[in-house]
PDB file of C-alpha atoms in Angstrom:
ATOM      1  CA  MET Z 143       0.000   0.000   0.000  1.00 47.00           C
ATOM      2  CA  THR Z 144       1.289   3.463  -0.912  1.00 50.00           C
ATOM      3  CA  GLN Z 145       1.220   5.840   2.039  1.00 56.00           C
ATOM      4  CA  LYS Z 146       2.033   9.505   2.515  1.00 64.00           C
ATOM      5  CA  MET Z 147       5.772  10.156   2.547  1.00 66.00           C
ATOM      6  CA  THR Z 148       7.005  10.618   6.113  1.00 79.00           C
ATOM      7  CA  ILE Z 149      10.406  11.382   7.613  1.00 82.00           C
ATOM      8  CA  GLY Z 150      10.694   7.771   8.704  1.00 85.00           C
ATOM      9  CA  THR Z 151       9.909   6.424   5.233  1.00 82.00           C
ATOM     10  CA  ALA Z 152      12.328   8.864   3.614  1.00 82.00           C
ATOM     11  CA  ALA Z 153      15.020   7.794   6.093  1.00 88.00           C
ATOM     12  CA  LEU Z 154      14.516   4.164   5.109  1.00 88.00           C
ATOM     13  CA  LEU Z 155      14.721   4.996   1.391  1.00 83.00           C
ATOM     14  CA  VAL Z 156      17.886   7.063   1.955  1.00 85.00           C
ATOM     15  CA  THR Z 157      19.530   4.316   4.034  1.00 92.00           C
ATOM     16  CA  ALA Z 158      19.575   1.799   1.183  1.00 87.00           C
ATOM     17  CA  PRO Z 159      21.438   4.018  -1.380  1.00 86.00           C
ATOM     18  CA  LEU Z 160      23.884   5.065   1.339  1.00 91.00           C
ATOM     19  CA  MET Z 161      24.651   1.405   2.071  1.00 93.00           C
ATOM     20  CA  TRP Z 162      24.967   0.590  -1.643  1.00 89.00           C
ATOM     21  CA  ALA Z 163      27.405   3.464  -2.114  1.00 90.00           C
ATOM     22  CA  GLY Z 164      29.378   2.208   0.866  1.00 94.00           C
ATOM     23  CA  ASN Z 165      29.456  -1.238  -0.721  1.00 94.00           C
ATOM     24  CA  ALA Z 166      31.110   0.195  -3.838  1.00 92.00           C
ATOM     25  CA  VAL Z 167      33.653   2.218  -1.853  1.00 93.00           C
ATOM     26  CA  VAL Z 168      34.571  -0.675   0.445  1.00 94.00           C
ATOM     27  CA  GLY Z 169      34.832  -2.995  -2.545  1.00 93.00           C
ATOM     28  CA  ARG Z 170      37.336  -0.591  -4.068  1.00 92.00           C
ATOM     29  CA  MET Z 171      39.289  -0.343  -0.807  1.00 92.00           C
ATOM     30  CA  VAL Z 172      39.799  -4.116  -0.483  1.00 93.00           C
ATOM     31  CA  ASN Z 173      40.381  -4.945  -4.153  1.00 88.00           C
ATOM     32  CA  GLU Z 174      44.022  -5.831  -3.413  1.00 89.00           C
ATOM     33  CA  MET Z 175      43.260  -7.878  -0.313  1.00 92.00           C
ATOM     34  CA  LEU Z 176      41.326 -10.693  -1.982  1.00 92.00           C
ATOM     35  CA  PRO Z 177      39.887 -11.605  -5.411  1.00 92.00           C
ATOM     36  CA  PRO Z 178      36.469 -10.113  -6.284  1.00 93.00           C
ATOM     37  CA  MET Z 179      34.584 -13.409  -6.707  1.00 94.00           C
ATOM     38  CA  THR Z 180      35.895 -14.561  -3.339  1.00 94.00           C
ATOM     39  CA  LEU Z 181      34.799 -11.267  -1.782  1.00 95.00           C
ATOM     40  CA  ASN Z 182      31.286 -11.830  -3.088  1.00 95.00           C
ATOM     41  CA  PHE Z 183      31.220 -15.413  -1.779  1.00 96.00           C
ATOM     42  CA  LEU Z 184      32.428 -14.431   1.707  1.00 96.00           C
ATOM     43  CA  ARG Z 185      29.969 -11.521   1.819  1.00 95.00           C
ATOM     44  CA  TRP Z 186      26.951 -13.739   1.221  1.00 95.00           C
ATOM     45  CA  LEU Z 187      28.273 -16.572   3.382  1.00 96.00           C
ATOM     46  CA  LEU Z 188      28.423 -14.216   6.370  1.00 96.00           C
ATOM     47  CA  ALA Z 189      25.064 -12.661   5.462  1.00 95.00           C
ATOM     48  CA  GLY Z 190      23.517 -16.132   5.289  1.00 95.00           C
ATOM     49  CA  LEU Z 191      24.847 -17.048   8.731  1.00 96.00           C
ATOM     50  CA  LEU Z 192      23.434 -13.819  10.166  1.00 95.00           C
ATOM     51  CA  LEU Z 193      20.077 -14.414   8.472  1.00 94.00           C
ATOM     52  CA  LEU Z 194      19.801 -18.079   9.484  1.00 94.00           C
ATOM     53  CA  PRO Z 195      18.112 -17.571  12.905  1.00 94.00           C
ATOM     54  CA  TRP Z 196      15.199 -15.751  11.210  1.00 92.00           C
ATOM     55  CA  ALA Z 197      14.911 -17.852   8.055  1.00 93.00           C
ATOM     56  CA  TYR Z 198      16.041 -21.408   8.828  1.00 92.00           C
ATOM     57  CA  GLY Z 199      12.488 -22.685   8.367  1.00 92.00           C
ATOM     58  CA  VAL Z 200      12.566 -22.065   4.621  1.00 93.00           C
ATOM     59  CA  LEU Z 201      15.417 -24.589   4.278  1.00 93.00           C
ATOM     60  CA  ARG Z 202      13.514 -27.494   5.842  1.00 92.00           C
ATOM     61  CA  PRO Z 203      12.709 -30.457   3.540  1.00 91.00           C
ATOM     62  CA  GLY Z 204       8.973 -29.708   3.529  1.00 88.00           C
ATOM     63  CA  SER Z 205       9.370 -25.988   2.850  1.00 90.00           C
ATOM     64  CA  ALA Z 206       7.474 -24.273   0.031  1.00 88.00           C
ATOM     65  CA  LEU Z 207      10.877 -23.316  -1.408  1.00 90.00           C
ATOM     66  CA  TRP Z 208      11.783 -26.673  -2.915  1.00 92.00           C
ATOM     67  CA  PRO Z 209       8.912 -27.075  -5.444  1.00 92.00           C
ATOM     68  CA  HIS Z 210      10.124 -23.747  -6.904  1.00 91.00           C
ATOM     69  CA  TRP Z 211      13.858 -24.405  -6.653  1.00 93.00           C
ATOM     70  CA  ARG Z 212      14.514 -23.704 -10.359  1.00 93.00           C
ATOM     71  CA  ARG Z 213      13.116 -20.177 -10.039  1.00 92.00           C
ATOM     72  CA  PHE Z 214      15.155 -19.458  -6.915  1.00 94.00           C
ATOM     73  CA  ALA Z 215      18.263 -20.929  -8.512  1.00 95.00           C
ATOM     74  CA  LEU Z 216      17.884 -18.410 -11.359  1.00 95.00           C
ATOM     75  CA  LEU Z 217      17.183 -15.538  -8.958  1.00 92.00           C
ATOM     76  CA  GLY Z 218      20.204 -16.571  -6.899  1.00 94.00           C
ATOM     77  CA  LEU Z 219      22.384 -16.643 -10.005  1.00 96.00           C
ATOM     78  CA  LEU Z 220      21.416 -13.150 -11.187  1.00 93.00           C
ATOM     79  CA  GLY Z 221      20.890 -11.314  -7.898  1.00 90.00           C
ATOM     80  CA  ILE Z 222      23.516 -12.881  -5.638  1.00 92.00           C
ATOM     81  CA  GLY Z 223      25.930 -14.934  -7.722  1.00 93.00           C
ATOM     82  CA  CYS Z 224      26.492 -12.387 -10.505  1.00 94.00           C
ATOM     83  CA  TYR Z 225      25.508  -8.809  -9.684  1.00 91.00           C
ATOM     84  CA  ASN Z 226      27.847  -7.985  -6.806  1.00 91.00           C
ATOM     85  CA  ALA Z 227      30.567 -10.263  -8.163  1.00 94.00           C
ATOM     86  CA  LEU Z 228      30.588  -8.225 -11.376  1.00 95.00           C
ATOM     87  CA  LEU Z 229      30.446  -4.992  -9.345  1.00 94.00           C
ATOM     88  CA  TYR Z 230      33.501  -5.987  -7.300  1.00 95.00           C
ATOM     89  CA  LEU Z 231      35.249  -7.102 -10.481  1.00 94.00           C
ATOM     90  CA  ALA Z 232      34.401  -3.743 -12.091  1.00 94.00           C
ATOM     91  CA  LEU Z 233      35.976  -1.919  -9.159  1.00 93.00           C
ATOM     92  CA  GLN Z 234      39.331  -3.477 -10.050  1.00 91.00           C
ATOM     93  CA  THR Z 235      39.628  -1.046 -12.977  1.00 91.00           C
ATOM     94  CA  SER Z 236      36.933   1.594 -12.392  1.00 89.00           C
ATOM     95  CA  THR Z 237      35.994   3.959  -9.557  1.00 85.00           C
ATOM     96  CA  PRO Z 238      33.003   3.828  -7.195  1.00 89.00           C
ATOM     97  CA  ILE Z 239      31.658   7.047  -8.737  1.00 79.00           C
ATOM     98  CA  ASN Z 240      31.776   5.660 -12.269  1.00 83.00           C
ATOM     99  CA  VAL Z 241      30.382   2.299 -11.225  1.00 88.00           C
ATOM    100  CA  THR Z 242      27.399   3.797  -9.410  1.00 83.00           C
ATOM    101  CA  LEU Z 243      26.703   6.291 -12.201  1.00 79.00           C
ATOM    102  CA  VAL Z 244      26.695   3.528 -14.797  1.00 84.00           C
ATOM    103  CA  GLY Z 245      24.430   1.571 -12.449  1.00 81.00           C
ATOM    104  CA  SER Z 246      22.038   4.524 -12.418  1.00 75.00           C
ATOM    105  CA  SER Z 247      21.157   3.685 -16.022  1.00 76.00           C
ATOM    106  CA  MET Z 248      19.171   0.709 -14.730  1.00 75.00           C
ATOM    107  CA  PRO Z 249      15.734   2.193 -15.618  1.00 71.00           C
ATOM    108  CA  VAL Z 250      16.882   2.236 -19.246  1.00 76.00           C
ATOM    109  CA  TRP Z 251      17.677  -1.460 -19.178  1.00 82.00           C
ATOM    110  CA  MET Z 252      14.451  -2.130 -17.310  1.00 77.00           C
ATOM    111  CA  LEU Z 253      12.539  -0.638 -20.242  1.00 78.00           C
ATOM    112  CA  ALA Z 254      14.571  -2.491 -22.851  1.00 83.00           C
ATOM    113  CA  ILE Z 255      14.416  -5.895 -21.161  1.00 85.00           C
ATOM    114  CA  GLY Z 256      10.745  -5.461 -20.326  1.00 83.00           C
ATOM    115  CA  ALA Z 257       9.991  -4.786 -23.992  1.00 84.00           C
ATOM    116  CA  LEU Z 258      12.242  -7.513 -25.415  1.00 86.00           C
ATOM    117  CA  PHE Z 259      11.544 -10.378 -23.028  1.00 86.00           C
ATOM    118  CA  PHE Z 260       8.330  -9.593 -21.152  1.00 81.00           C
ATOM    119  CA  GLY Z 261       6.174  -7.889 -23.795  1.00 81.00           C
ATOM    120  CA  VAL Z 262       5.843  -4.565 -21.942  1.00 78.00           C
ATOM    121  CA  ALA Z 263       5.254  -1.630 -24.292  1.00 80.00           C
ATOM    122  CA  VAL Z 264       7.504   1.444 -24.125  1.00 76.00           C
ATOM    123  CA  THR Z 265       5.913   4.894 -24.491  1.00 78.00           C
ATOM    124  CA  ARG Z 266       7.451   7.853 -26.307  1.00 80.00           C
ATOM    125  CA  GLN Z 267       7.936   9.609 -22.997  1.00 78.00           C
ATOM    126  CA  GLN Z 268       9.807   6.629 -21.603  1.00 72.00           C
ATOM    127  CA  LEU Z 269      11.916   6.476 -24.756  1.00 77.00           C
ATOM    128  CA  LEU Z 270      12.877  10.149 -24.368  1.00 80.00           C
ATOM    129  CA  GLY Z 271      13.820   9.522 -20.751  1.00 74.00           C
ATOM    130  CA  ALA Z 272      15.890   6.509 -21.796  1.00 72.00           C
ATOM    131  CA  LEU Z 273      17.807   8.596 -24.343  1.00 77.00           C
ATOM    132  CA  LEU Z 274      18.666  11.177 -21.676  1.00 77.00           C
ATOM    133  CA  SER Z 275      19.897   8.474 -19.317  1.00 70.00           C
ATOM    134  CA  VAL Z 276      21.958   6.838 -22.074  1.00 73.00           C
ATOM    135  CA  ALA Z 277      23.547  10.235 -22.737  1.00 77.00           C
ATOM    136  CA  GLY Z 278      24.535  10.378 -19.084  1.00 75.00           C
ATOM    137  CA  VAL Z 279      26.124   6.929 -19.223  1.00 68.00           C
ATOM    138  CA  LEU Z 280      28.021   7.811 -22.422  1.00 71.00           C
ATOM    139  CA  LEU Z 281      29.286  10.943 -20.696  1.00 74.00           C
ATOM    140  CA  VAL Z 282      30.756   8.786 -17.930  1.00 69.00           C
ATOM    141  CA  LEU Z 283      32.236   6.267 -20.363  1.00 63.00           C
ATOM    142  CA  SER Z 284      33.879   9.044 -22.428  1.00 70.00           C
ATOM    143  CA  ARG Z 285      35.220  10.742 -19.270  1.00 66.00           C
ATOM    144  CA  GLY Z 286      33.497  13.979 -20.236  1.00 70.00           C
ATOM    145  CA  GLU Z 287      35.060  14.345 -23.690  1.00 69.00           C
ATOM    146  CA  TRP Z 288      32.372  13.717 -26.301  1.00 67.00           C
ATOM    147  CA  GLN Z 289      34.862  13.676 -29.167  1.00 65.00           C
ATOM    148  CA  GLN Z 290      36.335  10.524 -27.693  1.00 61.00           C
ATOM    149  CA  LEU Z 291      33.117   8.631 -28.369  1.00 57.00           C
ATOM    150  CA  ILE Z 292      34.302   8.009 -31.926  1.00 60.00           C
ATOM    151  CA  ALA Z 293      37.241   6.064 -30.561  1.00 57.00           C
ATOM    152  CA  LEU Z 294      35.625   5.117 -27.263  1.00 56.00           C
ATOM    153  CA  ARG Z 295      37.731   2.788 -25.172  1.00 66.00           C
ATOM    154  CA  PRO Z 296      36.070   2.553 -21.767  1.00 70.00           C
ATOM    155  CA  VAL Z 297      37.873   0.766 -18.996  1.00 83.00           C
ATOM    156  CA  PRO Z 298      36.807  -2.874 -18.487  1.00 90.00           C
ATOM    157  CA  GLY Z 299      35.148  -2.005 -15.193  1.00 91.00           C
ATOM    158  CA  ASP Z 300      32.614   0.294 -16.855  1.00 88.00           C
ATOM    159  CA  LEU Z 301      31.595  -2.438 -19.292  1.00 90.00           C
ATOM    160  CA  LEU Z 302      31.378  -5.016 -16.517  1.00 94.00           C
ATOM    161  CA  MET Z 303      29.075  -2.694 -14.594  1.00 92.00           C
ATOM    162  CA  LEU Z 304      26.880  -2.327 -17.667  1.00 91.00           C
ATOM    163  CA  LEU Z 305      26.638  -6.120 -17.807  1.00 94.00           C
ATOM    164  CA  ALA Z 306      25.845  -6.270 -14.087  1.00 92.00           C
ATOM    165  CA  THR Z 307      23.134  -3.630 -14.499  1.00 89.00           C
ATOM    166  CA  MET Z 308      21.498  -5.505 -17.364  1.00 91.00           C
ATOM    167  CA  GLY Z 309      21.552  -8.701 -15.330  1.00 90.00           C
ATOM    168  CA  TRP Z 310      19.981  -6.978 -12.337  1.00 86.00           C
ATOM    169  CA  SER Z 311      17.267  -5.527 -14.577  1.00 85.00           C
ATOM    170  CA  PHE Z 312      16.379  -9.019 -15.796  1.00 87.00           C
ATOM    171  CA  TYR Z 313      16.399 -10.179 -12.168  1.00 88.00           C
ATOM    172  CA  SER Z 314      13.999  -7.350 -11.244  1.00 82.00           C
ATOM    173  CA  TRP Z 315      11.532  -8.357 -13.948  1.00 83.00           C
ATOM    174  CA  LEU Z 316      11.637 -11.941 -12.715  1.00 85.00           C
ATOM    175  CA  LEU Z 317      10.737 -10.675  -9.249  1.00 79.00           C
ATOM    176  CA  VAL Z 318       7.662  -8.973 -10.681  1.00 74.00           C
ATOM    177  CA  ARG Z 319       6.524 -12.258 -12.219  1.00 74.00           C
ATOM    178  CA  THR Z 320       5.579 -13.749  -8.870  1.00 73.00           C
ATOM    179  CA  ARG Z 321       5.309 -17.536  -8.752  1.00 75.00           C
ATOM    180  CA  GLU Z 322       6.396 -18.541  -5.275  1.00 78.00           C
ATOM    181  CA  PRO Z 323       3.887 -19.113  -2.433  1.00 79.00           C
ATOM    182  CA  ALA Z 324       2.879 -16.186  -0.239  1.00 80.00           C
ATOM    183  CA  SER Z 325       4.444 -17.899   2.777  1.00 78.00           C
ATOM    184  CA  VAL Z 326       7.858 -17.324   1.213  1.00 82.00           C
ATOM    185  CA  ARG Z 327       7.188 -14.086  -0.635  1.00 81.00           C
ATOM    186  CA  SER Z 328       5.677 -12.207   2.314  1.00 82.00           C
ATOM    187  CA  ASP Z 329       8.566 -13.021   4.683  1.00 87.00           C
ATOM    188  CA  TRP Z 330      11.561 -10.886   3.654  1.00 86.00           C
ATOM    189  CA  ALA Z 331      14.064 -13.081   5.519  1.00 90.00           C
ATOM    190  CA  ALA Z 332      12.712 -16.306   4.028  1.00 91.00           C
ATOM    191  CA  PHE Z 333      12.547 -14.797   0.548  1.00 89.00           C
ATOM    192  CA  LEU Z 334      16.151 -13.586   0.732  1.00 91.00           C
ATOM    193  CA  MET Z 335      17.363 -16.890   2.202  1.00 94.00           C
ATOM    194  CA  ALA Z 336      15.606 -18.826  -0.570  1.00 93.00           C
ATOM    195  CA  GLN Z 337      17.696 -16.904  -3.117  1.00 92.00           C
ATOM    196  CA  LEU Z 338      20.807 -16.835  -0.970  1.00 94.00           C
ATOM    197  CA  ILE Z 339      21.113 -20.599  -0.542  1.00 95.00           C
ATOM    198  CA  PHE Z 340      21.377 -21.038  -4.323  1.00 96.00           C
ATOM    199  CA  GLY Z 341      23.358 -17.829  -4.760  1.00 95.00           C
ATOM    200  CA  LEU Z 342      25.993 -19.205  -2.405  1.00 96.00           C
ATOM    201  CA  GLY Z 343      26.361 -22.238  -4.643  1.00 96.00           C
ATOM    202  CA  TRP Z 344      26.830 -20.044  -7.724  1.00 96.00           C
ATOM    203  CA  SER Z 345      29.225 -17.621  -6.016  1.00 96.00           C
ATOM    204  CA  GLY Z 346      31.206 -20.528  -4.562  1.00 96.00           C
ATOM    205  CA  LEU Z 347      31.516 -22.003  -8.058  1.00 96.00           C
ATOM    206  CA  PHE Z 348      32.677 -18.674  -9.508  1.00 96.00           C
ATOM    207  CA  SER Z 349      35.174 -18.256  -6.666  1.00 94.00           C
ATOM    208  CA  SER Z 350      36.581 -21.735  -7.322  1.00 94.00           C
ATOM    209  CA  VAL Z 351      37.035 -20.930 -11.018  1.00 93.00           C
ATOM    210  CA  GLU Z 352      38.683 -17.626 -10.053  1.00 92.00           C
ATOM    211  CA  TRP Z 353      41.246 -19.418  -7.899  1.00 91.00           C
ATOM    212  CA  ALA Z 354      41.803 -22.147 -10.488  1.00 89.00           C
ATOM    213  CA  LEU Z 355      42.423 -19.683 -13.328  1.00 86.00           C
ATOM    214  CA  GLY Z 356      44.110 -16.941 -11.288  1.00 76.00           C
ATOM    215  CA  PRO Z 357      47.751 -16.495 -10.267  1.00 69.00           C
ATOM    216  CA  ALA Z 358      49.773 -19.544  -9.316  1.00 54.00           C
ATOM    217  CA  HIS Z 359      49.742 -18.477  -5.649  1.00 57.00           C
ATOM    218  CA  PRO Z 360      46.659 -16.344  -4.943  1.00 62.00           C
ATOM    219  CA  HIS Z 361      46.288 -15.177  -1.385  1.00 79.00           C
ATOM    220  CA  ILE Z 362      44.001 -13.308   0.963  1.00 87.00           C
ATOM    221  CA  GLN Z 363      45.431 -10.552   3.138  1.00 90.00           C
ATOM    222  CA  TRP Z 364      43.721 -11.471   6.384  1.00 90.00           C
ATOM    223  CA  GLY Z 365      43.650  -8.797   9.070  1.00 93.00           C
ATOM    224  CA  TRP Z 366      41.404  -6.311  10.833  1.00 94.00           C
ATOM    225  CA  PRO Z 367      40.862  -4.099   7.736  1.00 93.00           C
ATOM    226  CA  LEU Z 368      39.520  -7.020   5.708  1.00 94.00           C
ATOM    227  CA  ALA Z 369      37.504  -8.365   8.636  1.00 95.00           C
ATOM    228  CA  ALA Z 370      35.875  -4.970   9.152  1.00 95.00           C
ATOM    229  CA  ALA Z 371      35.138  -4.665   5.428  1.00 95.00           C
ATOM    230  CA  LEU Z 372      33.513  -8.115   5.318  1.00 95.00           C
ATOM    231  CA  ALA Z 373      31.468  -7.352   8.424  1.00 95.00           C
ATOM    232  CA  PHE Z 374      30.197  -4.127   6.834  1.00 95.00           C
ATOM    233  CA  ILE Z 375      29.235  -5.503   3.420  1.00 95.00           C
ATOM    234  CA  ALA Z 376      27.618  -8.609   4.939  1.00 94.00           C
ATOM    235  CA  THR Z 377      25.394  -6.616   7.291  1.00 95.00           C
ATOM    236  CA  CYS Z 378      24.736  -3.159   5.846  1.00 93.00           C
ATOM    237  CA  PRO Z 379      24.496  -3.469   2.020  1.00 92.00           C
ATOM    238  CA  ALA Z 380      23.291  -7.082   2.108  1.00 88.00           C
ATOM    239  CA  LEU Z 381      20.793  -7.154   5.011  1.00 91.00           C
ATOM    240  CA  LEU Z 382      20.128  -3.637   6.330  1.00 91.00           C
ATOM    241  CA  ALA Z 383      19.723  -2.087   2.869  1.00 88.00           C
ATOM    242  CA  TYR Z 384      17.520  -4.962   1.666  1.00 83.00           C
ATOM    243  CA  ARG Z 385      15.204  -4.641   4.669  1.00 85.00           C
ATOM    244  CA  SER Z 386      15.106  -0.821   4.618  1.00 88.00           C
ATOM    245  CA  TRP Z 387      14.356  -0.765   0.912  1.00 82.00           C
ATOM    246  CA  GLY Z 388      11.611  -3.358   1.215  1.00 77.00           C
ATOM    247  CA  ILE Z 389       9.763  -1.427   3.936  1.00 83.00           C
ATOM    248  CA  GLY Z 390      10.279   1.890   2.141  1.00 81.00           C
ATOM    249  CA  VAL Z 391       8.881   0.560  -1.143  1.00 73.00           C
ATOM    250  CA  GLN Z 392       5.857  -0.899   0.648  1.00 71.00           C
ATOM    251  CA  ARG Z 393       5.113   2.462   2.252  1.00 78.00           C
ATOM    252  CA  ALA Z 394       5.895   4.890  -0.580  1.00 72.00           C
ATOM    253  CA  GLY Z 395       5.343   2.696  -3.635  1.00 63.00           C
ATOM    254  CA  PRO Z 396       7.933   1.688  -6.248  1.00 59.00           C
ATOM    255  CA  ALA Z 397       7.411   4.760  -8.464  1.00 53.00           C
ATOM    256  CA  VAL Z 398       8.383   7.188  -5.696  1.00 59.00           C
ATOM    257  CA  ALA Z 399      11.018   4.918  -4.170  1.00 65.00           C
ATOM    258  CA  GLY Z 400      12.771   4.522  -7.527  1.00 62.00           C
ATOM    259  CA  PHE Z 401      13.975   8.121  -7.434  1.00 63.00           C
ATOM    260  CA  PHE Z 402      15.925   7.463  -4.232  1.00 74.00           C
ATOM    261  CA  THR Z 403      18.212   4.954  -5.991  1.00 73.00           C
ATOM    262  CA  ASN Z 404      19.836   7.858  -7.799  1.00 71.00           C
ATOM    263  CA  LEU Z 405      21.234   9.110  -4.519  1.00 76.00           C
ATOM    264  CA  THR Z 406      23.757   6.264  -4.737  1.00 80.00           C
ATOM    265  CA  PRO Z 407      26.227   8.105  -7.044  1.00 78.00           C
ATOM    266  CA  LEU Z 408      26.062  11.204  -4.846  1.00 76.00           C
ATOM    267  CA  PHE Z 409      26.824   9.183  -1.728  1.00 84.00           C
ATOM    268  CA  ALA Z 410      29.561   7.334  -3.621  1.00 83.00           C
ATOM    269  CA  ALA Z 411      31.158  10.643  -4.609  1.00 80.00           C
ATOM    270  CA  VAL Z 412      31.160  11.880  -1.005  1.00 81.00           C
ATOM    271  CA  LEU Z 413      32.476   8.597   0.421  1.00 87.00           C
ATOM    272  CA  SER Z 414      35.119   8.268  -2.318  1.00 84.00           C
ATOM    273  CA  ALA Z 415      36.421  11.742  -1.567  1.00 81.00           C
ATOM    274  CA  ALA Z 416      36.463  11.006   2.175  1.00 82.00           C
ATOM    275  CA  PHE Z 417      38.027   7.537   2.157  1.00 84.00           C
ATOM    276  CA  LEU Z 418      39.756   7.093  -1.213  1.00 85.00           C
ATOM    277  CA  GLY Z 419      40.812  10.602  -2.169  1.00 83.00           C
ATOM    278  CA  GLU Z 420      38.998  10.191  -5.525  1.00 76.00           C
ATOM    279  CA  MET Z 421      37.398  13.573  -6.096  1.00 76.00           C
ATOM    280  CA  PRO Z 422      34.363  13.820  -8.382  1.00 75.00           C
ATOM    281  CA  ARG Z 423      34.677  15.820 -11.577  1.00 78.00           C
ATOM    282  CA  LEU Z 424      32.350  18.170 -13.401  1.00 81.00           C
ATOM    283  CA  TYR Z 425      31.294  15.527 -15.933  1.00 77.00           C
ATOM    284  CA  HIS Z 426      30.118  13.300 -13.065  1.00 77.00           C
ATOM    285  CA  ALA Z 427      27.654  16.013 -12.012  1.00 82.00           C
ATOM    286  CA  ALA Z 428      26.505  16.518 -15.614  1.00 82.00           C
ATOM    287  CA  ALA Z 429      26.023  12.780 -16.076  1.00 77.00           C
ATOM    288  CA  PHE Z 430      24.015  12.586 -12.865  1.00 77.00           C
ATOM    289  CA  VAL Z 431      21.714  15.391 -14.050  1.00 82.00           C
ATOM    290  CA  LEU Z 432      21.143  13.627 -17.388  1.00 79.00           C
ATOM    291  CA  ILE Z 433      20.436  10.247 -15.786  1.00 71.00           C
ATOM    292  CA  VAL Z 434      18.054  11.640 -13.169  1.00 72.00           C
ATOM    293  CA  GLY Z 435      16.412  13.876 -15.774  1.00 75.00           C
ATOM    294  CA  GLY Z 436      15.775  10.846 -17.946  1.00 70.00           C
ATOM    295  CA  ILE Z 437      14.195   8.959 -15.103  1.00 63.00           C
ATOM    296  CA  VAL Z 438      11.990  11.923 -14.131  1.00 69.00           C
ATOM    297  CA  VAL Z 439      10.794  12.264 -17.740  1.00 72.00           C
ATOM    298  CA  SER Z 440      10.086   8.531 -17.935  1.00 62.00           C
ATOM    299  CA  ALA Z 441       8.150   8.461 -14.668  1.00 57.00           C
ATOM    300  CA  ARG Z 442       5.932  11.478 -15.316  1.00 61.00           C
ATOM    301  CA  ARG Z 443       2.279  10.752 -16.050  1.00 54.00           C
TER     302      ARG Z 443
END
């Protein structure tokens, strides 16, 4: 049910983008301490252990999860096994500001994937908004120099984040096509655990391949900095943000809540300047205006 926007609801919808921005910054900070696929696996392993006391029932043999295991295996692949793994991999060669700005193009991919795979029509207004958002993404990829688009050579991280964003958009459409029983869907902890148990399998597989194909002697730099980073990304972006966003969307509705996701690049810029010394540039602000402008145009009725 959509309710009147309150300070409490706004706080919930601001908390999630702040945590997501922190996830990108922390991922950048630890990119030399352990491989990205392993980071994703450890993140969700810890999150699963923290979630277990509230959601262990969904893993029982007679749970409503198992008749729908194929659906949750696909959701776990896209939402847990791939999205953050690609994000952490992108941060090896790109910055948190760029990664979150490219991720802000998600409404564009939502329109495209909805039209191509789910038969949802796109209006002219939505198309205009998509073009504005694409312009913002191109501005990031060209580093603010439009003439370079002719010979555009974005860093691998930007392209990986585009791939992650497209995958998350497909994941979001699958969430809309509800098939699982209400007993699982209505319980946020059970619903997340149902995806997480399969996502752990996928992320563990990707981590194994990473170690098998990586350097001859890969290593993890264990210590308090890495432990603190893992504790943060397992609790705040994985659990706190998920719960805050879910309550906020229920109260304000998805149309209103969607605008809050575009706070992520702003928070990423502030946190990057504070913790990484990576100052935002003028083209980042211009790209943000284009992306948000596109989304506002698309959402207007």
